[in-house]
mmCIF file of C-alpha atoms in Angstrom:
data_model
loop_
_atom_site.group_PDB
_atom_site.id
_atom_site.type_symbol
_atom_site.label_atom_id
_atom_site.label_comp_id
_atom_site.label_asym_id
_atom_site.label_seq_id
_atom_site.Cartn_x
_atom_site.Cartn_y
_atom_site.Cartn_z
ATOM 1 C CA GLN A 13 0.206 -0.127 -0.055
ATOM 2 C CA MET A 14 1.680 3.182 -1.074
ATOM 3 C CA THR A 15 0.598 6.921 -1.770
ATOM 4 C CA LYS A 16 0.259 8.567 -5.173
ATOM 5 C CA ALA A 17 3.469 10.474 -4.690
ATOM 6 C CA LEU A 18 5.184 7.224 -5.871
ATOM 7 C CA LEU A 19 3.572 7.740 -9.501
ATOM 8 C CA GLU A 20 5.737 10.897 -10.139
ATOM 9 C CA GLY A 21 8.340 9.631 -12.509
ATOM 10 C CA GLU A 22 11.716 9.334 -10.629
ATOM 11 C CA ALA A 23 9.701 8.185 -7.819
ATOM 12 C CA PHE A 24 8.501 5.298 -9.580
ATOM 13 C CA GLU A 25 11.162 4.028 -11.317
ATOM 14 C CA ALA A 26 13.441 4.036 -8.208
ATOM 15 C CA PHE A 27 10.679 1.826 -7.122
ATOM 16 C CA LEU A 28 10.849 -0.483 -9.868
ATOM 17 C CA ARG A 29 14.882 -0.656 -9.678
ATOM 18 C CA GLU A 30 14.836 -1.444 -6.057
ATOM 19 C CA LYS A 31 11.801 -4.108 -6.425
ATOM 20 C CA VAL A 32 13.611 -5.556 -9.540
ATOM 21 C CA ALA A 33 16.968 -5.759 -7.788
ATOM 22 C CA ALA A 34 14.855 -7.658 -4.605
ATOM 23 C CA LEU A 35 13.649 -10.425 -6.775
ATOM 24 C CA GLY A 36 16.855 -11.894 -7.232
ATOM 25 C CA THR A 37 17.465 -15.580 -9.622
ATOM 26 C CA ALA A 38 15.808 -17.941 -6.786
ATOM 27 C CA ALA A 39 12.358 -17.900 -9.068
ATOM 28 C CA CYS A 40 14.309 -19.105 -12.492
ATOM 29 C CA PRO A 41 14.719 -16.582 -14.936
ATOM 30 C CA PRO A 42 14.100 -15.213 -17.659
ATOM 31 C CA TYR A 43 11.082 -13.821 -15.750
ATOM 32 C CA ARG A 44 7.470 -12.615 -17.216
ATOM 33 C CA LEU A 45 7.399 -9.890 -15.657
ATOM 34 C CA ALA A 46 4.483 -8.084 -14.082
ATOM 35 C CA VAL A 47 3.286 -4.780 -12.093
ATOM 36 C CA VAL A 48 -0.037 -3.722 -11.349
ATOM 37 C CA VAL A 49 -0.968 -0.095 -10.077
ATOM 38 C CA GLY A 50 -4.218 0.469 -8.430
ATOM 39 C CA GLY A 51 -7.014 -1.011 -7.594
ATOM 40 C CA THR A 52 -10.143 -0.792 -5.474
ATOM 41 C CA SER A 53 -8.859 -3.229 -3.059
ATOM 42 C CA PRO A 54 -5.684 -5.112 -2.239
ATOM 43 C CA GLU A 55 -7.295 -8.547 -3.020
ATOM 44 C CA GLU A 56 -8.244 -6.967 -6.485
ATOM 45 C CA ASN A 57 -4.943 -6.031 -7.199
ATOM 46 C CA LEU A 58 -3.419 -8.986 -6.554
ATOM 47 C CA ARG A 59 -6.098 -10.846 -8.784
ATOM 48 C CA VAL A 60 -4.951 -8.750 -11.557
ATOM 49 C CA LEU A 61 -1.425 -9.314 -10.901
ATOM 50 C CA LYS A 62 -1.570 -13.544 -11.230
ATOM 51 C CA LEU A 63 -3.631 -12.821 -14.433
ATOM 52 C CA ALA A 64 -0.877 -10.423 -15.694
ATOM 53 C CA THR A 65 1.779 -12.812 -15.130
ATOM 54 C CA THR A 66 -0.099 -15.862 -16.912
ATOM 55 C CA GLU A 67 -0.172 -13.387 -20.217
ATOM 56 C CA LEU A 68 -4.495 -13.530 -19.958
ATOM 57 C CA LEU A 69 -4.357 -9.780 -19.925
ATOM 58 C CA ASP A 70 -2.463 -9.082 -22.873
ATOM 59 C CA PRO A 71 -5.121 -7.573 -25.101
ATOM 60 C CA ALA A 72 -5.861 -5.133 -22.805
ATOM 61 C CA PRO A 73 -6.063 -1.647 -24.141
ATOM 62 C CA TYR A 74 -2.709 1.067 -23.705
ATOM 63 C CA MET A 75 -3.446 4.183 -21.899
ATOM 64 C CA ASP A 76 -1.655 5.849 -24.653
ATOM 65 C CA GLU A 77 -0.328 4.322 -28.082
ATOM 66 C CA ALA A 78 2.671 6.874 -27.401
ATOM 67 C CA PRO A 79 5.726 4.947 -25.681
ATOM 68 C CA GLN A 80 7.572 8.243 -25.367
ATOM 69 C CA LYS A 81 5.002 9.648 -23.078
ATOM 70 C CA ALA A 82 4.801 8.596 -19.461
ATOM 71 C CA VAL A 83 0.570 8.637 -17.514
ATOM 72 C CA ALA A 84 0.931 11.020 -15.236
ATOM 73 C CA PRO A 85 -0.815 10.635 -11.667
ATOM 74 C CA GLY A 86 -4.527 11.073 -11.420
ATOM 75 C CA GLN A 87 -5.267 9.993 -15.194
ATOM 76 C CA GLU A 88 -5.637 6.753 -14.031
ATOM 77 C CA PRO A 89 -8.249 4.638 -16.493
ATOM 78 C CA ARG A 90 -12.026 4.112 -15.699
ATOM 79 C CA TRP A 91 -10.743 0.423 -16.117
ATOM 80 C CA LEU A 92 -7.891 -1.948 -16.700
ATOM 81 C CA CYS A 93 -5.456 -0.963 -19.289
ATOM 82 C CA ARG A 94 -1.678 -1.280 -20.445
ATOM 83 C CA ASP A 95 0.930 1.364 -19.523
ATOM 84 C CA ARG A 96 3.517 0.922 -22.910
ATOM 85 C CA TYR A 97 5.520 3.689 -21.497
ATOM 86 C CA TRP A 98 6.451 1.958 -18.289
ATOM 87 C CA GLU A 99 6.214 -1.329 -19.931
ATOM 88 C CA SER A 100 9.615 -0.113 -21.722
ATOM 89 C CA ILE A 101 11.044 1.028 -18.581
ATOM 90 C CA LEU A 102 10.587 -2.093 -16.783
ATOM 91 C CA MET A 103 12.242 -4.283 -19.405
ATOM 92 C CA ASN A 104 15.489 -1.606 -19.464
ATOM 93 C CA ILE A 105 15.774 -2.039 -15.674
ATOM 94 C CA ALA A 106 15.604 -5.901 -15.862
ATOM 95 C CA ARG A 107 18.083 -5.687 -18.599
ATOM 96 C CA GLU A 108 20.562 -3.492 -16.520
ATOM 97 C CA SER A 109 19.942 -5.713 -13.419
ATOM 98 C CA GLY A 110 22.904 -7.736 -14.513
ATOM 99 C CA LEU A 111 21.081 -10.863 -12.912
ATOM 100 C CA GLY A 112 19.185 -12.457 -15.958
ATOM 101 C CA ALA A 113 19.992 -16.077 -17.246
ATOM 102 C CA GLN A 114 22.494 -15.492 -19.870
ATOM 103 C CA PHE A 115 24.260 -12.980 -22.279
ATOM 104 C CA GLY A 116 25.750 -10.986 -19.342
ATOM 105 C CA GLY A 117 22.834 -11.110 -17.249
ATOM 106 C CA SER A 118 20.467 -9.312 -19.596
ATOM 107 C CA LEU A 119 17.674 -11.536 -19.898
ATOM 108 C CA LEU A 120 16.332 -11.543 -16.114
ATOM 109 C CA ALA A 121 13.148 -11.001 -18.217
ATOM 110 C CA LEU A 122 11.312 -12.261 -21.365
ATOM 111 C CA ASP A 123 8.658 -9.376 -21.352
ATOM 112 C CA ALA A 124 6.621 -7.407 -18.977
ATOM 113 C CA ARG A 125 3.370 -5.844 -18.597
ATOM 114 C CA VAL A 126 2.646 -2.841 -16.097
ATOM 115 C CA ILE A 127 -1.231 -3.130 -15.598
ATOM 116 C CA ARG A 128 -2.943 0.520 -14.581
ATOM 117 C CA LEU A 129 -6.310 -0.117 -12.553
ATOM 118 C CA PRO A 130 -8.792 2.535 -11.224
ATOM 119 C CA ARG A 131 -8.167 3.123 -7.409
ATOM 120 C CA HIS A 132 -9.728 5.273 -4.434
ATOM 121 C CA ALA A 133 -8.200 8.771 -3.466
ATOM 122 C CA GLY A 134 -6.503 7.523 -0.413
ATOM 123 C CA SER A 135 -5.476 4.358 -1.654
ATOM 124 C CA CYS A 136 -2.759 2.744 -3.819
ATOM 125 C CA PRO A 137 -1.743 -0.938 -3.752
ATOM 126 C CA ILE A 138 0.741 -1.726 -5.845
ATOM 127 C CA SER A 139 2.292 -5.313 -6.656
ATOM 128 C CA ILE A 140 4.921 -6.562 -8.919
ATOM 129 C CA GLY A 141 5.343 -10.310 -9.420
ATOM 130 C CA VAL A 142 6.923 -12.883 -11.695
ATOM 131 C CA SER A 143 6.180 -16.244 -13.604
ATOM 132 C CA CYS A 144 9.396 -18.174 -13.740
ATOM 133 C CA SER A 145 10.610 -19.581 -17.224
ATOM 134 C CA ALA A 146 8.648 -22.785 -16.572
ATOM 135 C CA HIS A 147 5.578 -21.111 -17.011
ATOM 136 C CA ARG A 148 3.272 -23.658 -15.154
ATOM 137 C CA ASN A 149 -0.221 -22.681 -16.254
ATOM 138 C CA MET A 150 -3.257 -24.392 -17.863
ATOM 139 C CA LEU A 151 -5.914 -22.751 -19.581
ATOM 140 C CA ALA A 152 -9.639 -24.530 -19.114
ATOM 141 C CA LYS A 153 -12.819 -23.090 -20.906
ATOM 142 C CA ILE A 154 -16.153 -24.362 -19.272
ATOM 143 C CA ASN A 155 -19.847 -23.102 -21.103
ATOM 144 C CA LYS A 156 -22.895 -25.157 -21.417
ATOM 145 C CA GLU A 157 -21.268 -27.144 -24.635
ATOM 146 C CA GLY A 158 -18.682 -28.787 -22.080
ATOM 147 C CA LEU A 159 -15.191 -28.504 -20.539
ATOM 148 C CA TRP A 160 -12.168 -27.690 -22.459
ATOM 149 C CA LEU A 161 -8.618 -28.319 -20.760
ATOM 150 C CA GLU A 162 -5.579 -26.981 -22.479
ATOM 151 C CA LYS A 163 -3.217 -29.800 -23.637
ATOM 152 C CA LEU A 164 0.536 -30.090 -24.303
ATOM 153 C CA GLU A 165 1.256 -30.294 -28.502
ATOM 154 C CA GLN A 166 0.435 -34.054 -29.517
ATOM 155 C CA HIS A 167 2.690 -33.222 -32.859
ATOM 156 C CA PRO A 168 5.855 -31.441 -31.864
ATOM 157 C CA LEU A 169 7.256 -32.323 -35.448
ATOM 158 C CA GLU A 170 4.478 -30.051 -37.211
ATOM 159 C CA PHE A 171 4.901 -27.553 -34.438
ATOM 160 C CA LEU A 172 8.751 -27.391 -35.261
ATOM 161 C CA LYS A 173 8.511 -27.437 -38.972
ATOM 162 C CA ALA A 174 6.249 -24.196 -37.995
ATOM 163 C CA GLN A 175 9.551 -22.847 -36.559
ATOM 164 C CA GLY A 176 11.560 -23.471 -39.334
ATOM 165 C CA GLY A 177 12.465 -27.164 -38.941
ATOM 166 C CA ASN A 178 13.191 -30.283 -37.092
ATOM 167 C CA ALA A 179 14.515 -30.119 -33.226
ATOM 168 C CA ALA A 180 18.313 -29.906 -34.471
ATOM 169 C CA GLN A 181 17.584 -27.360 -37.206
ATOM 170 C CA VAL A 182 15.664 -25.040 -34.660
ATOM 171 C CA ALA A 183 18.251 -25.472 -31.786
ATOM 172 C CA GLU A 184 20.911 -24.824 -34.548
ATOM 173 C CA ALA A 185 19.764 -21.476 -35.619
ATOM 174 C CA TYR A 186 19.189 -20.459 -31.864
ATOM 175 C CA LEU A 187 22.754 -21.447 -31.268
ATOM 176 C CA ARG A 188 24.407 -19.923 -34.221
ATOM 177 C CA THR A 189 22.809 -16.607 -32.900
ATOM 178 C CA GLY A 190 23.658 -17.252 -29.716
ATOM 179 C CA ALA A 191 27.681 -17.685 -30.899
ATOM 180 C CA ILE A 192 27.336 -14.511 -32.998
ATOM 181 C CA ARG A 193 26.132 -12.681 -29.776
ATOM 182 C CA ALA A 194 29.295 -14.079 -28.519
ATOM 183 C CA GLY A 195 31.467 -13.040 -30.715
ATOM 184 C CA GLN A 196 30.393 -9.988 -30.399
ATOM 185 C CA ARG A 197 30.822 -9.457 -26.969
ATOM 186 C CA ALA A 198 34.061 -10.818 -27.085
ATOM 187 C CA GLU A 199 35.514 -8.508 -30.068
ATOM 188 C CA ARG A 200 33.924 -5.674 -27.459
ATOM 189 C CA GLN A 201 36.158 -6.987 -24.495
ATOM 190 C CA GLY A 202 39.125 -6.803 -26.220
ATOM 191 C CA GLY A 203 40.680 -9.956 -28.594
ATOM 192 C CA ASP A 204 38.851 -12.364 -30.994
ATOM 193 C CA SER A 205 36.341 -14.749 -29.790
ATOM 194 C CA GLU A 206 38.868 -17.714 -30.514
ATOM 195 C CA THR A 207 41.771 -16.447 -28.204
ATOM 196 C CA ARG A 208 39.146 -15.568 -25.795
ATOM 197 C CA ALA A 209 37.810 -19.016 -25.501
ATOM 198 C CA VAL A 210 41.183 -20.965 -25.339
ATOM 199 C CA VAL A 211 42.043 -18.521 -22.183
ATOM 200 C CA GLU A 212 38.874 -19.034 -20.448
ATOM 201 C CA ALA A 213 39.465 -23.080 -20.983
ATOM 202 C CA ALA A 214 42.438 -22.717 -19.202
ATOM 203 C CA SER A 215 41.046 -20.743 -16.464
ATOM 204 C CA VAL A 216 38.665 -23.550 -15.639
ATOM 205 C CA ARG A 217 39.994 -25.406 -11.907
ATOM 206 C CA LYS A 218 39.276 -29.181 -11.632
ATOM 207 C CA ILE A 219 38.412 -30.414 -8.525
ATOM 208 C CA ASN A 220 38.856 -34.392 -7.200
ATOM 209 C CA LEU A 221 35.887 -34.779 -4.912
ATOM 210 C CA ASP A 222 37.043 -38.161 -4.144
ATOM 211 C CA ARG A 223 40.232 -36.681 -2.489
ATOM 212 C CA GLY A 224 37.485 -35.976 0.866
ATOM 213 C CA ILE A 225 35.733 -32.751 1.868
ATOM 214 C CA ASN A 226 38.370 -31.057 3.575
ATOM 215 C CA GLU A 227 40.864 -31.238 0.386
ATOM 216 C CA ALA A 228 37.877 -30.015 -1.788
ATOM 217 C CA LEU A 229 37.465 -27.289 0.190
ATOM 218 C CA GLN A 230 41.581 -26.811 0.271
ATOM 219 C CA ASP A 231 40.987 -26.635 -3.298
ATOM 220 C CA LEU A 232 38.090 -24.041 -3.539
ATOM 221 C CA ARG A 233 40.320 -21.730 -1.017
ATOM 222 C CA GLY A 234 42.467 -20.239 -4.077
ATOM 223 C CA ALA A 235 38.889 -19.661 -6.017
ATOM 224 C CA ALA A 236 36.460 -16.688 -5.866
ATOM 225 C CA ALA A 237 33.181 -15.690 -7.105
ATOM 226 C CA GLY A 238 32.485 -16.315 -10.741
ATOM 227 C CA ASP A 239 35.485 -18.776 -11.145
ATOM 228 C CA ARG A 240 34.564 -22.022 -12.966
ATOM 229 C CA LEU A 241 34.796 -25.334 -11.800
ATOM 230 C CA LEU A 242 34.722 -28.765 -13.425
ATOM 231 C CA LEU A 243 33.774 -31.216 -10.654
ATOM 232 C CA SER A 244 34.491 -35.212 -10.532
ATOM 233 C CA GLY A 245 33.959 -37.304 -7.729
ATOM 234 C CA TYR A 246 31.040 -38.233 -5.322
ATOM 235 C CA LEU A 247 28.063 -35.651 -4.380
ATOM 236 C CA LEU A 248 25.207 -36.001 -1.951
ATOM 237 C CA VAL A 249 21.935 -35.156 -3.509
ATOM 238 C CA ALA A 250 19.293 -33.440 -1.347
ATOM 239 C CA ARG A 251 16.765 -30.687 -0.794
ATOM 240 C CA ASP A 252 13.949 -29.787 1.396
ATOM 241 C CA ALA A 253 12.462 -32.981 2.879
ATOM 242 C CA ALA A 254 15.736 -34.346 4.084
ATOM 243 C CA HIS A 255 17.099 -30.657 5.312
ATOM 244 C CA LEU A 256 13.735 -30.753 7.394
ATOM 245 C CA LYS A 257 14.774 -34.530 8.491
ATOM 246 C CA TRP A 258 18.314 -33.320 9.673
ATOM 247 C CA HIS A 259 16.649 -30.004 11.397
ATOM 248 C CA GLU A 260 14.125 -32.400 13.204
ATOM 249 C CA ALA A 261 17.799 -34.632 14.292
ATOM 250 C CA ILE A 262 19.173 -31.652 15.604
ATOM 251 C CA GLN A 263 16.049 -30.322 17.694
ATOM 252 C CA ARG A 264 15.792 -33.563 19.468
ATOM 253 C CA GLY A 265 19.545 -33.779 20.076
ATOM 254 C CA GLU A 266 20.470 -36.654 17.806
ATOM 255 C CA PRO A 267 23.864 -36.424 15.985
ATOM 256 C CA LEU A 268 23.735 -36.028 12.100
ATOM 257 C CA PRO A 269 24.845 -39.093 9.495
ATOM 258 C CA GLU A 270 27.930 -39.240 9.023
ATOM 259 C CA TYR A 271 27.501 -38.987 5.580
ATOM 260 C CA LEU A 272 27.028 -35.324 5.999
ATOM 261 C CA THR A 273 30.381 -34.148 6.764
ATOM 262 C CA ARG A 274 31.948 -36.325 3.797
ATOM 263 C CA TYR A 275 30.505 -35.106 0.926
ATOM 264 C CA PRO A 276 29.070 -31.775 -1.049
ATOM 265 C CA ILE A 277 25.342 -31.257 -1.163
ATOM 266 C CA TYR A 278 23.437 -30.792 -4.448
ATOM 267 C CA TYR A 279 20.288 -29.569 -4.190
ATOM 268 C CA ALA A 280 18.096 -31.470 -6.702
ATOM 269 C CA GLY A 281 15.468 -34.381 -7.166
ATOM 270 C CA PRO A 282 15.726 -36.783 -10.321
ATOM 271 C CA ALA A 283 13.162 -37.605 -12.423
ATOM 272 C CA ALA A 284 12.326 -41.144 -12.690
ATOM 273 C CA THR A 285 14.977 -43.113 -13.728
ATOM 274 C CA PRO A 286 14.553 -44.602 -17.429
ATOM 275 C CA GLU A 287 15.321 -48.092 -18.341
ATOM 276 C CA GLY A 288 18.945 -48.488 -18.777
ATOM 277 C CA LYS A 289 19.901 -45.503 -17.546
ATOM 278 C CA VAL A 290 22.258 -44.472 -14.135
ATOM 279 C CA ILE A 291 19.314 -41.556 -13.373
ATOM 280 C CA GLY A 292 16.557 -39.603 -14.369
ATOM 281 C CA SER A 293 16.798 -36.087 -15.903
ATOM 282 C CA PHE A 294 18.909 -34.268 -12.972
ATOM 283 C CA GLY A 295 19.029 -30.500 -12.429
ATOM 284 C CA PRO A 296 19.624 -27.914 -9.534
ATOM 285 C CA THR A 297 16.543 -26.698 -7.612
ATOM 286 C CA THR A 298 16.364 -22.933 -5.699
ATOM 287 C CA ALA A 299 18.700 -22.739 -3.375
ATOM 288 C CA GLN A 300 16.749 -20.263 -0.929
ATOM 289 C CA ARG A 301 14.881 -22.737 0.292
ATOM 290 C CA MET A 302 17.649 -24.202 2.497
ATOM 291 C CA ASP A 303 18.953 -21.271 3.626
ATOM 292 C CA SER A 304 17.405 -21.124 6.726
ATOM 293 C CA TYR A 305 19.383 -24.288 7.798
ATOM 294 C CA GLY A 306 22.840 -22.738 7.055
ATOM 295 C CA ASP A 307 24.164 -21.702 10.551
ATOM 296 C CA GLU A 308 23.159 -25.293 12.303
ATOM 297 C CA LEU A 309 24.785 -27.464 9.545
ATOM 298 C CA MET A 310 27.769 -25.580 8.749
ATOM 299 C CA SER A 311 28.195 -25.074 12.401
ATOM 300 C CA ARG A 312 28.453 -29.067 12.508
ATOM 301 C CA GLY A 313 30.579 -29.639 9.600
ATOM 302 C CA ALA A 314 28.071 -30.186 7.073
ATOM 303 C CA SER A 315 27.101 -28.114 3.882
ATOM 304 C CA LEU A 316 30.471 -26.685 3.732
ATOM 305 C CA ILE A 317 30.231 -26.562 -0.091
ATOM 306 C CA THR A 318 26.684 -26.741 -1.724
ATOM 307 C CA LEU A 319 25.648 -27.082 -5.375
ATOM 308 C CA ALA A 320 22.434 -25.478 -6.637
ATOM 309 C CA LYS A 321 20.755 -22.608 -8.663
ATOM 310 C CA GLY A 322 19.946 -18.945 -7.841
ATOM 311 C CA ASN A 323 21.046 -16.460 -5.182
ATOM 312 C CA ARG A 324 21.149 -16.711 -1.411
ATOM 313 C CA THR A 325 20.302 -14.986 1.608
ATOM 314 C CA LYS A 326 22.382 -12.713 3.392
ATOM 315 C CA ALA A 327 22.370 -14.869 6.110
ATOM 316 C CA TRP A 328 23.780 -17.885 3.944
ATOM 317 C CA VAL A 329 26.481 -15.822 2.877
ATOM 318 C CA SER A 330 27.491 -15.254 6.533
ATOM 319 C CA ALA A 331 27.539 -18.579 7.262
ATOM 320 C CA CYS A 332 30.175 -19.157 4.667
ATOM 321 C CA LYS A 333 32.352 -16.568 6.107
ATOM 322 C CA THR A 334 32.159 -18.058 9.061
ATOM 323 C CA TYR A 335 32.733 -21.536 8.604
ATOM 324 C CA GLY A 336 34.350 -21.271 5.503
ATOM 325 C CA GLY A 337 31.947 -22.374 2.987
ATOM 326 C CA PHE A 338 31.251 -22.274 -0.261
ATOM 327 C CA TYR A 339 28.040 -22.153 -2.705
ATOM 328 C CA LEU A 340 28.499 -23.389 -6.114
ATOM 329 C CA GLY A 341 26.183 -22.790 -9.248
ATOM 330 C CA THR A 342 25.306 -25.513 -11.598
ATOM 331 C CA ILE A 343 23.594 -24.864 -14.780
ATOM 332 C CA GLY A 344 19.773 -24.853 -14.813
ATOM 333 C CA GLY A 345 17.438 -26.409 -17.952
ATOM 334 C CA ALA A 346 19.750 -28.969 -18.870
ATOM 335 C CA ALA A 347 18.598 -31.358 -16.596
ATOM 336 C CA ALA A 348 18.582 -34.521 -19.359
ATOM 337 C CA LEU A 349 22.092 -33.712 -20.630
ATOM 338 C CA ILE A 350 23.605 -33.717 -17.229
ATOM 339 C CA ALA A 351 22.109 -37.182 -16.293
ATOM 340 C CA GLU A 352 23.125 -38.499 -19.682
ATOM 341 C CA GLU A 353 26.750 -36.661 -19.708
ATOM 342 C CA ASN A 354 27.710 -36.152 -16.044
ATOM 343 C CA ILE A 355 26.518 -38.689 -13.359
ATOM 344 C CA LEU A 356 28.184 -42.425 -13.588
ATOM 345 C CA GLU A 357 26.632 -43.792 -10.363
ATOM 346 C CA SER A 358 23.641 -43.087 -8.424
ATOM 347 C CA GLU A 359 22.280 -44.732 -5.158
ATOM 348 C CA VAL A 360 19.837 -44.094 -2.315
ATOM 349 C CA LEU A 361 21.497 -43.559 0.855
ATOM 350 C CA ASP A 362 18.795 -42.437 3.124
ATOM 351 C CA PHE A 363 15.122 -41.685 3.767
ATOM 352 C CA PRO A 364 14.135 -43.700 0.882
ATOM 353 C CA GLU A 365 10.524 -43.060 1.778
ATOM 354 C CA LEU A 366 10.863 -40.003 0.126
ATOM 355 C CA GLY A 367 10.852 -40.869 -3.065
ATOM 356 C CA MET A 368 12.417 -38.264 -5.091
ATOM 357 C CA GLU A 369 13.484 -36.280 -2.165
ATOM 358 C CA ALA A 370 15.449 -39.472 -0.555
ATOM 359 C CA VAL A 371 19.036 -38.624 0.029
ATOM 360 C CA ARG A 372 21.412 -40.260 -2.654
ATOM 361 C CA ARG A 373 24.998 -40.270 -3.504
ATOM 362 C CA ILE A 374 26.109 -39.895 -6.743
ATOM 363 C CA ARG A 375 29.153 -39.993 -8.953
ATOM 364 C CA VAL A 376 29.990 -36.836 -11.337
ATOM 365 C CA GLN A 377 32.715 -36.597 -13.668
ATOM 366 C CA ASP A 378 33.315 -32.980 -15.157
ATOM 367 C CA LEU A 379 30.353 -31.342 -14.073
ATOM 368 C CA LEU A 380 30.234 -27.448 -14.654
ATOM 369 C CA ALA A 381 29.754 -25.203 -12.060
ATOM 370 C CA PHE A 382 30.874 -22.086 -10.681
ATOM 371 C CA VAL A 383 31.651 -20.109 -7.572
ATOM 372 C CA ILE A 384 28.317 -18.004 -6.811
ATOM 373 C CA ILE A 385 29.561 -17.078 -2.861
ATOM 374 C CA ASP A 386 33.202 -18.146 -1.747
ATOM 375 C CA ASN A 387 34.591 -18.433 1.651
ATOM 376 C CA GLN A 388 35.218 -14.470 2.285
ATOM 377 C CA GLY A 389 31.675 -14.244 1.803
ATOM 378 C CA ARG A 390 31.949 -12.646 -1.490
ATOM 379 C CA ASP A 391 28.702 -13.121 -3.971
ATOM 380 C CA LEU A 392 28.711 -13.080 -7.447
ATOM 381 C CA TYR A 393 24.976 -11.591 -7.170
ATOM 382 C CA ASN A 394 26.840 -8.538 -4.694
ATOM 383 C CA PRO A 395 26.820 -5.710 -7.539
ATOM 384 C CA ALA A 396 30.200 -4.876 -5.824
ATOM 385 C CA VAL A 397 31.385 -7.818 -6.927
ATOM 386 C CA LYS A 398 30.178 -7.568 -10.392
ATOM 387 C CA ALA A 399 31.612 -4.351 -10.879
ATOM 388 C CA SER A 400 35.176 -5.718 -10.156
ATOM 389 C CA GLY A 401 34.687 -7.553 -13.242
ATOM 390 C CA ARG A 402 34.713 -11.050 -11.831
#
């Protein structure tokens, strides 16, 4: 709940910059961003926000077709309208944040919607929300003739042909575009792209996890936020349910399982294992959900090396600095590839009743990762670290 003074141009832009920066990367960018200003009640505002993130309100009219013109306070619409000017500003803010998924952090958002609603003179509810890259929404239509549910594409080959060819051709075209962008960035930063690729490959640090957690920590102590790694050896796989069980054991005064102090922990839950495969699709889950367990685990020699995706809270950063821990990021969106190319073995160690959330031990080879938080408390997502060029 804000006041209409926030709708002045500079104030509203500063507000958006603050809130976009606070979103972080935990919700799986690139995002579909939505901001809703106004509404006759907070409940109406939030209901419209949900619809805006699902793209259902995209056909709404624009308040002004000229994107250069900001809508002044007091000129709110009679009913729901999109604000083209602030949508363009919001996209620029997202690009400039440097928090995005790829291309130098430019893809925090795929698109943005700013919705304006009528409001009471003494009230100005404002909300901001996202839909993650998975975009888990299904549409249904119900009328007197029956019920229709949205379904996944049943003929993907025909769909891909409409996009320009088969799966390989569509992917190749996309990757070719990305390679061109990468080459352009390399030229701007000095040196040709081939030379930079050789230099970057040489800078990847290999970590042998089979030597034990203490040796792995020693190897990592020379690494800083932003450094790239190739991991080989054994890892634990655990996420929300297992962490809760460990927390409950601590509350009861029981010792933690011995395996927790032997291996790094990868936050993940694999899909069902296909016949003849080592493991099902395997990708990192969002790290922040485990942050409340940081101090109690690290102080007991556990979780000193963790792997997942997304930024972490200040509490976790502080725990890494206090106990010498490292948080490593791994690639999201490549779960099937990781399972096929990087995981050699998999076995359930504990809590088999948890199904896909059971504690597993996996053996990996050349798993690509990068340091997000180092043992000095330097955070890759901290603007000061990003500004240093790391």
